[in-house]
PDB file of C-alpha atoms in Angstrom:
ATOM      1  CA  UNK E 728     148.770 133.430  -7.449  1.00  0.00           C
ATOM      2  CA  UNK E 729     150.405 135.218  -4.544  1.00  0.00           C
ATOM      3  CA  UNK E 730     147.458 134.395  -2.235  1.00  0.00           C
ATOM      4  CA  UNK E 731     147.821 130.681  -3.043  1.00  0.00           C
ATOM      5  CA  UNK E 732     151.510 130.812  -2.138  1.00  0.00           C
ATOM      6  CA  UNK E 733     150.710 132.533   1.148  1.00  0.00           C
ATOM      7  CA  UNK E 734     148.002 129.977   1.950  1.00  0.00           C
ATOM      8  CA  UNK E 735     150.443 127.191   1.178  1.00  0.00           C
ATOM      9  CA  UNK E 736     152.999 128.759   3.516  1.00  0.00           C
ATOM     10  CA  UNK E 737     150.396 129.130   6.261  1.00  0.00           C
ATOM     11  CA  UNK E 738     149.426 125.489   5.863  1.00  0.00           C
ATOM     12  CA  UNK E 739     153.068 124.362   6.055  1.00  0.00           C
ATOM     13  CA  UNK E 740     153.611 126.440   9.207  1.00  0.00           C
ATOM     14  CA  UNK E 741     150.452 124.980  10.735  1.00  0.00           C
ATOM     15  CA  UNK E 742     151.639 121.428   9.959  1.00  0.00           C
ATOM     16  CA  UNK E 743     155.034 122.128  11.523  1.00  0.00           C
ATOM     17  CA  UNK E 744     153.303 123.587  14.584  1.00  0.00           C
ATOM     18  CA  UNK E 745     150.979 120.542  14.753  1.00  0.00           C
ATOM     19  CA  UNK E 746     154.015 118.247  14.697  1.00  0.00           C
ATOM     20  CA  UNK E 747     155.514 119.986  17.738  1.00  0.00           C
ATOM     21  CA  UNK E 748     155.147 117.334  20.482  1.00  0.00           C
ATOM     22  CA  UNK E 749     154.120 119.970  23.034  1.00  0.00           C
ATOM     23  CA  UNK E 750     151.244 121.034  20.770  1.00  0.00           C
ATOM     24  CA  UNK E 751     149.808 117.548  20.303  1.00  0.00           C
ATOM     25  CA  UNK E 752     146.551 116.633  22.066  1.00  0.00           C
ATOM     26  CA  UNK E 753     146.956 115.122  25.546  1.00  0.00           C
ATOM     27  CA  UNK E 754     145.844 111.643  24.433  1.00  0.00           C
ATOM     28  CA  UNK E 755     148.587 111.619  21.771  1.00  0.00           C
ATOM     29  CA  UNK E 756     151.285 112.742  24.218  1.00  0.00           C
ATOM     30  CA  UNK E 757     150.133 110.371  26.977  1.00  0.00           C
ATOM     31  CA  UNK E 758     149.887 107.363  24.646  1.00  0.00           C
ATOM     32  CA  UNK E 759     153.372 107.961  23.226  1.00  0.00           C
ATOM     33  CA  UNK E 760     154.904 108.321  26.691  1.00  0.00           C
ATOM     34  CA  UNK E 761     153.226 105.102  27.819  1.00  0.00           C
ATOM     35  CA  UNK E 762     154.143 103.077  24.719  1.00  0.00           C
ATOM     36  CA  UNK E 763     157.742 104.314  24.626  1.00  0.00           C
ATOM     37  CA  UNK E 764     158.119 103.414  28.323  1.00  0.00           C
ATOM     38  CA  UNK E 765     157.699  99.690  27.479  1.00  0.00           C
ATOM     39  CA  UNK E 766     160.173  99.521  24.587  1.00  0.00           C
ATOM     40  CA  UNK E 767     162.008  97.551  23.425  1.00  0.00           C
ATOM     41  CA  UNK E 768     159.883  94.432  23.253  1.00  0.00           C
ATOM     42  CA  UNK E 769     160.011  91.385  21.009  1.00  0.00           C
ATOM     43  CA  UNK E 770     157.661  90.607  18.149  1.00  0.00           C
ATOM     44  CA  UNK E 771     157.320  87.558  15.902  1.00  0.00           C
ATOM     45  CA  UNK E 772     155.451  86.511  12.793  1.00  0.00           C
ATOM     46  CA  UNK E 773     152.261  84.628  13.638  1.00  0.00           C
ATOM     47  CA  UNK E 774     152.811  82.048  10.861  1.00  0.00           C
ATOM     48  CA  UNK E 775     156.499  81.376  11.605  1.00  0.00           C
ATOM     49  CA  UNK E 776     157.698  81.933  15.161  1.00  0.00           C
ATOM     50  CA  UNK E 777     161.356  81.836  14.085  1.00  0.00           C
ATOM     51  CA  UNK E 778     160.919  85.254  12.411  1.00  0.00           C
ATOM     52  CA  UNK E 779     161.612  87.640  15.284  1.00  0.00           C
ATOM     53  CA  UNK E 780     162.120  91.387  15.569  1.00  0.00           C
ATOM     54  CA  UNK E 781     161.711  94.102  18.168  1.00  0.00           C
ATOM     55  CA  UNK E 782     159.652  97.239  18.571  1.00  0.00           C
ATOM     56  CA  UNK E 783     161.915  99.996  19.815  1.00  0.00           C
ATOM     57  CA  UNK E 784     159.992 103.280  19.433  1.00  0.00           C
ATOM     58  CA  UNK E 785     156.670 104.946  18.731  1.00  0.00           C
ATOM     59  CA  UNK E 786     155.779 108.362  17.351  1.00  0.00           C
ATOM     60  CA  UNK E 787     152.746 110.107  15.883  1.00  0.00           C
ATOM     61  CA  UNK E 788     152.204 111.943  12.621  1.00  0.00           C
ATOM     62  CA  UNK E 789     149.531 114.483  11.800  1.00  0.00           C
ATOM     63  CA  UNK E 790     147.751 113.544   8.600  1.00  0.00           C
ATOM     64  CA  UNK E 791     146.826 117.156   7.731  1.00  0.00           C
ATOM     65  CA  UNK E 792     146.224 120.491   9.428  1.00  0.00           C
ATOM     66  CA  UNK E 793     143.527 120.133  12.082  1.00  0.00           C
ATOM     67  CA  UNK E 794     143.291 116.442  11.266  1.00  0.00           C
ATOM     68  CA  UNK E 795     143.777 113.327  13.298  1.00  0.00           C
ATOM     69  CA  UNK E 796     147.080 111.810  14.302  1.00  0.00           C
ATOM     70  CA  UNK E 797     148.245 108.343  13.411  1.00  0.00           C
ATOM     71  CA  UNK E 798     150.589 106.163  15.454  1.00  0.00           C
ATOM     72  CA  UNK E 799     153.952 105.280  13.901  1.00  0.00           C
ATOM     73  CA  UNK E 800     155.731 102.149  15.072  1.00  0.00           C
ATOM     74  CA  UNK E 801     159.445 101.545  14.572  1.00  0.00           C
ATOM     75  CA  UNK E 802     160.491  97.905  14.316  1.00  0.00           C
ATOM     76  CA  UNK E 803     163.868  96.287  13.829  1.00  0.00           C
ATOM     77  CA  UNK E 804     163.668  93.088  11.770  1.00  0.00           C
ATOM     78  CA  UNK E 805     165.340  90.658  11.792  1.00  0.00           C
ATOM     79  CA  UNK E 806     166.373  91.005  15.412  1.00  0.00           C
ATOM     80  CA  UNK E 807     169.883  92.449  15.666  1.00  0.00           C
ATOM     81  CA  UNK E 808     170.060  93.454  11.983  1.00  0.00           C
ATOM     82  CA  UNK E 809     169.578  97.236  12.402  1.00  0.00           C
ATOM     83  CA  UNK E 810     167.042  97.074   9.517  1.00  0.00           C
ATOM     84  CA  UNK E 811     164.330  99.481  10.618  1.00  0.00           C
ATOM     85  CA  UNK E 812     160.739  99.484   9.396  1.00  0.00           C
ATOM     86  CA  UNK E 813     158.344 102.325  10.153  1.00  0.00           C
ATOM     87  CA  UNK E 814     155.140 100.298   9.891  1.00  0.00           C
ATOM     88  CA  UNK E 815     153.717  96.965  10.985  1.00  0.00           C
ATOM     89  CA  UNK E 816     152.582  96.372   7.399  1.00  0.00           C
ATOM     90  CA  UNK E 817     156.136  96.728   6.069  1.00  0.00           C
ATOM     91  CA  UNK E 818     157.507  94.240   8.602  1.00  0.00           C
ATOM     92  CA  UNK E 819     154.639  91.801   8.045  1.00  0.00           C
ATOM     93  CA  UNK E 820     155.209  91.861   4.272  1.00  0.00           C
ATOM     94  CA  UNK E 821     158.912  91.139   4.751  1.00  0.00           C
ATOM     95  CA  UNK E 822     158.189  88.363   7.268  1.00  0.00           C
ATOM     96  CA  UNK E 823     155.631  86.882   4.899  1.00  0.00           C
ATOM     97  CA  UNK E 824     158.177  86.953   2.083  1.00  0.00           C
ATOM     98  CA  UNK E 825     160.792  85.354   4.370  1.00  0.00           C
ATOM     99  CA  UNK E 826     158.527  82.488   5.439  1.00  0.00           C
ATOM    100  CA  UNK E 827     156.520  81.831   2.246  1.00  0.00           C
ATOM    101  CA  UNK E 828     154.273  79.308   4.033  1.00  0.00           C
ATOM    102  CA  UNK E 829     151.138  80.247   2.117  1.00  0.00           C
ATOM    103  CA  UNK E 830     152.234  81.348  -1.361  1.00  0.00           C
ATOM    104  CA  UNK E 831     149.561  83.319  -3.150  1.00  0.00           C
ATOM    105  CA  UNK E 832     147.931  84.643  -0.005  1.00  0.00           C
ATOM    106  CA  UNK E 833     148.425  88.278   0.853  1.00  0.00           C
ATOM    107  CA  UNK E 834     148.802  90.218   4.081  1.00  0.00           C
ATOM    108  CA  UNK E 835     145.611  91.973   5.126  1.00  0.00           C
ATOM    109  CA  UNK E 836     146.961  93.796   8.191  1.00  0.00           C
ATOM    110  CA  UNK E 837     150.408  93.839   9.683  1.00  0.00           C
ATOM    111  CA  UNK E 838     148.914  94.227  13.138  1.00  0.00           C
ATOM    112  CA  UNK E 839     146.980  90.949  12.731  1.00  0.00           C
ATOM    113  CA  UNK E 840     150.036  89.000  11.490  1.00  0.00           C
ATOM    114  CA  UNK E 841     152.482  90.047  14.193  1.00  0.00           C
ATOM    115  CA  UNK E 842     152.514  88.886  17.791  1.00  0.00           C
ATOM    116  CA  UNK E 843     154.230  90.598  20.710  1.00  0.00           C
ATOM    117  CA  UNK E 844     155.614  89.043  23.870  1.00  0.00           C
ATOM    118  CA  UNK E 845     154.014  90.268  27.088  1.00  0.00           C
ATOM    119  CA  UNK E 846     156.971  89.317  29.292  1.00  0.00           C
ATOM    120  CA  UNK E 847     160.219  87.971  27.883  1.00  0.00           C
ATOM    121  CA  UNK E 848     160.548  84.217  28.251  1.00  0.00           C
ATOM    122  CA  UNK E 849     157.047  83.727  29.675  1.00  0.00           C
ATOM    123  CA  UNK E 850     155.615  82.329  26.422  1.00  0.00           C
ATOM    124  CA  UNK E 851     152.667  84.746  26.510  1.00  0.00           C
ATOM    125  CA  UNK E 852     152.396  86.046  22.920  1.00  0.00           C
ATOM    126  CA  UNK E 853     149.457  88.181  21.786  1.00  0.00           C
ATOM    127  CA  UNK E 854     148.402  89.783  18.534  1.00  0.00           C
ATOM    128  CA  UNK E 855     149.768  93.283  18.076  1.00  0.00           C
ATOM    129  CA  UNK E 856     146.238  94.204  16.918  1.00  0.00           C
ATOM    130  CA  UNK E 857     144.990  93.605  20.484  1.00  0.00           C
ATOM    131  CA  UNK E 858     147.457  96.125  21.936  1.00  0.00           C
ATOM    132  CA  UNK E 859     147.302  98.612  19.072  1.00  0.00           C
ATOM    133  CA  UNK E 860     143.657  98.617  18.043  1.00  0.00           C
ATOM    134  CA  UNK E 861     142.545 100.922  15.248  1.00  0.00           C
ATOM    135  CA  UNK E 862     140.996 103.322  17.761  1.00  0.00           C
ATOM    136  CA  UNK E 863     144.284 103.374  19.697  1.00  0.00           C
ATOM    137  CA  UNK E 864     146.381 103.860  16.546  1.00  0.00           C
ATOM    138  CA  UNK E 865     144.295 106.935  15.660  1.00  0.00           C
ATOM    139  CA  UNK E 866     144.232 108.188  19.261  1.00  0.00           C
ATOM    140  CA  UNK E 867     140.468 107.895  19.649  1.00  0.00           C
ATOM    141  CA  UNK E 868     140.755 105.761  22.807  1.00  0.00           C
ATOM    142  CA  UNK E 869     143.515 105.376  25.377  1.00  0.00           C
ATOM    143  CA  UNK E 870     145.652 102.246  25.328  1.00  0.00           C
ATOM    144  CA  UNK E 871     144.620  99.376  27.603  1.00  0.00           C
ATOM    145  CA  UNK E 872     147.367  99.285  30.210  1.00  0.00           C
ATOM    146  CA  UNK E 873     146.780  95.623  31.072  1.00  0.00           C
ATOM    147  CA  UNK E 874     147.886  94.708  27.525  1.00  0.00           C
ATOM    148  CA  UNK E 875     151.234  96.513  27.727  1.00  0.00           C
ATOM    149  CA  UNK E 876     154.329  94.327  27.405  1.00  0.00           C
ATOM    150  CA  UNK E 877     157.322  94.465  29.703  1.00  0.00           C
ATOM    151  CA  UNK E 878     160.374  96.050  28.102  1.00  0.00           C
ATOM    152  CA  UNK E 879     163.162  93.631  27.281  1.00  0.00           C
ATOM    153  CA  UNK E 880     166.688  94.238  26.081  1.00  0.00           C
ATOM    154  CA  UNK E 881     168.380  91.143  24.741  1.00  0.00           C
ATOM    155  CA  UNK E 882     171.959  91.122  25.993  1.00  0.00           C
ATOM    156  CA  UNK E 883     173.185  89.219  22.910  1.00  0.00           C
ATOM    157  CA  UNK E 884     171.529  91.662  20.501  1.00  0.00           C
ATOM    158  CA  UNK E 885     173.353  94.934  19.899  1.00  0.00           C
ATOM    159  CA  UNK E 886     171.546  98.061  20.981  1.00  0.00           C
ATOM    160  CA  UNK E 887     170.213 100.211  18.196  1.00  0.00           C
ATOM    161  CA  UNK E 888     172.253 103.361  17.640  1.00  0.00           C
ATOM    162  CA  UNK E 889     170.596 106.468  19.139  1.00  0.00           C
ATOM    163  CA  UNK E 890     170.212 107.870  15.611  1.00  0.00           C
ATOM    164  CA  UNK E 891     167.689 105.114  14.858  1.00  0.00           C
ATOM    165  CA  UNK E 892     164.924 106.707  16.907  1.00  0.00           C
ATOM    166  CA  UNK E 893     161.653 108.343  15.753  1.00  0.00           C
ATOM    167  CA  UNK E 894     163.614 111.194  14.177  1.00  0.00           C
ATOM    168  CA  UNK E 895     165.160 108.659  11.813  1.00  0.00           C
ATOM    169  CA  UNK E 896     165.852 110.029   8.377  1.00  0.00           C
ATOM    170  CA  UNK E 897     163.346 108.519   5.892  1.00  0.00           C
ATOM    171  CA  UNK E 898     166.133 107.152   3.677  1.00  0.00           C
ATOM    172  CA  UNK E 899     167.233 104.821   6.485  1.00  0.00           C
ATOM    173  CA  UNK E 900     163.780 103.311   6.867  1.00  0.00           C
ATOM    174  CA  UNK E 901     162.511 100.303   5.021  1.00  0.00           C
ATOM    175  CA  UNK E 902     158.892 100.468   3.811  1.00  0.00           C
TER     176      UNK E 902
END
């Protein structure tokens, strides 16, 4: 029994070490720096363009010791509400519920239901799935720089408090 406790402690220490940003693989660090350099940027629901939010931060989580990392996206929706979601799926489900255009249909992927604006006011909206492909979200391939949006801060929308960054306490996040 004591050996199991020690192994468990070793595993917890390894996970904490793996979550140290300096210890992450270069592709994880580089991708996060690049993505966070273009925040905030606006997003909208593909089925109802009136449903708008903003991406304001990215982070990565290790799935297990020695395992792969997964990208975390932090989205405020609705815009200016300070309601923070920590996944595209969570935002897409809420947007779907808010629009109810196709009752009975479900959401297959939040990344395929949400569009992002390349440059504010230019009218160039693209699927979030194009920017954040599965191989990018799991840090298998670098992000395509030509798909990066320009950061935009809406003057009429209040800035998010600094506490609402990637170190956000889980209780403040919506699913």
